């Protein structure tokens, strides 16, 4: 079985197991344009990139019109480019970042859907607002004109046995 066939088979199996309202975002970090295009034709709903530079390089090579999501940590000095490149930012973790995303979105007359990144494992080496601070952050930024909070994003700590990650 070729890599392309394996990608298509895996995506088909995943899509069949998901409820229809779930969006499958393919994390395309370090993948070739051919691999990403295979995933697009197999039926993914969106493309996710961790790094602006990689997304910028890949954008002209990836076929289709799927939404592009910023799924990596976003530095404030890169927000302008992120607002230009992406259709959603999944890693809002501070008021300062939200204010900058809103400012850059206003400048290009774009309303940016965002997810609030929660550091649910309270890991010092991961980004995200702490769970106990999330509601406060949401309340402080919910009024921004060109930023729409559509949900939360979190990645729990890694364990050898996935069951160990359960609360």
C-alpha positions as semicolon CSV with decimal commas, in nm:
position;residue;x (nm);y (nm);z (nm)
1;X;0,000;0,000;0,000
2;X;0,139;0,340;-0,096
3;X;0,159;0,636;0,142
4;X;-0,117;0,806;-0,056
5;X;-0,346;0,504;-0,024
6;X;-0,269;0,479;0,349
7;X;-0,352;0,847;0,402
8;X;-0,681;0,811;0,214
9;X;-0,776;0,495;0,404
10;X;-0,698;0,651;0,742
11;X;-0,895;0,967;0,669
12;X;-1,193;0,769;0,538
13;X;-1,197;0,558;0,856
14;X;-1,170;0,865;1,079
15;X;-1,440;1,057;0,892
16;X;-1,681;0,763;0,914
17;X;-1,638;0,747;1,291
18;X;-1,699;1,119;1,352
19;X;-2,035;1,287;1,401
20;X;-2,124;1,505;1,101
21;X;-2,074;1,833;1,290
22;X;-1,711;1,756;1,386
23;X;-1,442;1,934;1,183
24;X;-1,135;1,726;1,102
25;X;-0,829;1,953;1,091
26;X;-0,524;1,783;0,943
27;X;-0,206;1,897;1,117
28;X;0,017;1,939;0,813
29;X;0,340;2,026;0,996
30;X;0,642;1,893;0,803
31;X;0,421;1,717;0,546
32;X;0,485;1,750;0,174
33;X;0,243;1,927;-0,057
34;X;0,159;1,588;-0,213
35;X;0,067;1,444;0,128
36;X;-0,147;1,746;0,215
37;X;-0,318;1,738;-0,125
38;X;-0,391;1,367;-0,075
39;X;-0,553;1,449;0,260
40;X;-0,756;1,727;0,096
41;X;-0,893;1,495;-0,174
42;X;-0,962;1,229;0,091
43;X;-1,205;1,461;0,265
44;X;-1,044;1,653;0,551
45;X;-1,233;1,966;0,656
46;X;-0,943;2,205;0,726
47;X;-0,565;2,232;0,716
48;X;-0,366;2,320;1,028
49;X;-0,017;2,462;1,044
50;X;0,202;2,527;1,347
51;X;0,433;2,776;1,181
52;X;0,355;3,081;0,971
53;X;0,664;3,039;0,752
54;X;0,570;2,683;0,660
55;X;0,208;2,777;0,586
56;X;0,321;3,069;0,373
57;X;0,549;2,841;0,171
58;X;0,285;2,568;0,131
59;X;-0,018;2,787;0,057
60;X;0,042;2,809;-0,321
61;X;0,116;2,435;-0,341
62;X;-0,195;2,305;-0,167
63;X;-0,503;2,250;-0,382
64;X;-0,860;2,333;-0,294
65;X;-1,024;2,603;-0,089
66;X;-1,036;2,446;0,257
67;X;-1,004;2,669;0,562
68;X;-0,653;2,708;0,701
69;X;-0,608;2,703;1,079
70;X;-0,318;2,836;1,284
71;X;-0,264;2,557;1,538
72;X;0,075;2,653;1,682
73;X;0,176;2,911;1,939
74;X;0,136;3,257;1,787
75;X;0,374;3,540;1,874
76;X;0,230;3,891;1,867
77;X;0,491;4,009;1,615
78;X;0,358;3,751;1,365
79;X;-0,013;3,825;1,403
80;X;-0,040;4,045;1,093
81;X;0,085;3,763;0,869
82;X;-0,129;3,507;1,054
83;X;-0,443;3,713;0,995
84;X;-0,358;3,728;0,623
85;X;-0,286;3,354;0,590
86;X;-0,535;3,180;0,817
87;X;-0,911;3,146;0,839
88;X;-0,902;3,055;1,209
89;X;-0,655;3,094;1,494
90;X;-0,677;2,810;1,746
91;X;-0,422;2,936;1,998
92;X;-0,543;3,252;2,170
93;X;-0,393;3,237;2,518
94;X;-0,377;3,597;2,639
95;X;-0,561;3,926;2,625
96;X;-0,262;4,095;2,458
97;X;-0,263;3,838;2,177
98;X;-0,640;3,868;2,133
99;X;-0,616;4,248;2,116
100;X;-0,347;4,224;1,846
101;X;-0,546;3,969;1,643
102;X;-0,848;4,197;1,665
103;X;-0,643;4,503;1,563
104;X;-0,492;4,328;1,259
105;X;-0,831;4,181;1,163
106;X;-0,991;4,526;1,175
107;X;-0,713;4,656;0,946
108;X;-0,807;4,406;0,674
109;X;-1,182;4,407;0,743
110;X;-1,185;4,043;0,850
111;X;-1,371;3,875;1,133
112;X;-1,140;3,608;1,276
113;X;-1,286;3,298;1,442
114;X;-1,065;3,187;1,730
115;X;-1,030;2,913;1,987
116;X;-0,906;2,983;2,338
117;X;-0,606;2,761;2,413
118;X;-0,633;2,602;2,757
119;X;-0,327;2,456;2,931
120;X;-0,536;2,182;3,090
121;X;-0,233;1,989;3,215
122;X;-0,088;2,303;3,375
123;X;0,243;2,217;3,211
124;X;0,507;2,491;3,234
125;X;0,648;2,402;2,890
126;X;0,313;2,444;2,711
127;X;0,124;2,752;2,602
128;X;-0,232;2,826;2,698
129;X;-0,431;2,999;2,965
130;X;-0,471;2,806;3,288
131;X;-0,815;2,649;3,328
132;X;-0,902;2,867;3,627
133;X;-0,819;3,183;3,425
134;X;-1,006;3,090;3,107
135;X;-1,345;3,241;3,192
136;X;-1,181;3,569;3,293
137;X;-0,993;3,584;2,962
138;X;-1,308;3,508;2,765
139;X;-1,499;3,782;2,948
140;X;-1,222;4,037;2,882
141;X;-1,203;3,969;2,506
142;X;-1,557;3,864;2,416
143;X;-1,649;4,221;2,317
144;X;-1,379;4,258;2,049
145;X;-1,536;4,356;1,717
146;X;-1,337;4,140;1,476
147;X;-1,263;3,838;1,690
148;X;-1,524;3,566;1,745
149;X;-1,464;3,302;2,010
150;X;-1,602;2,976;1,871
151;X;-1,462;2,729;2,120
152;X;-1,174;2,596;2,325
153;X;-0,859;2,405;2,232
154;X;-0,648;2,197;2,466
155;X;-0,389;1,924;2,454
156;X;-0,349;1,718;2,767
157;X;-0,020;1,583;2,894
158;X;0,129;1,278;2,719
159;X;0,131;0,949;2,904
160;X;0,247;0,604;2,799
161;X;-0,105;0,473;2,858
162;X;-0,375;0,710;2,724
163;X;-0,603;0,605;3,011
164;X;-0,360;0,777;3,251
165;X;-0,461;1,111;3,096
166;X;-0,818;1,079;3,220
167;X;-0,914;1,291;3,523
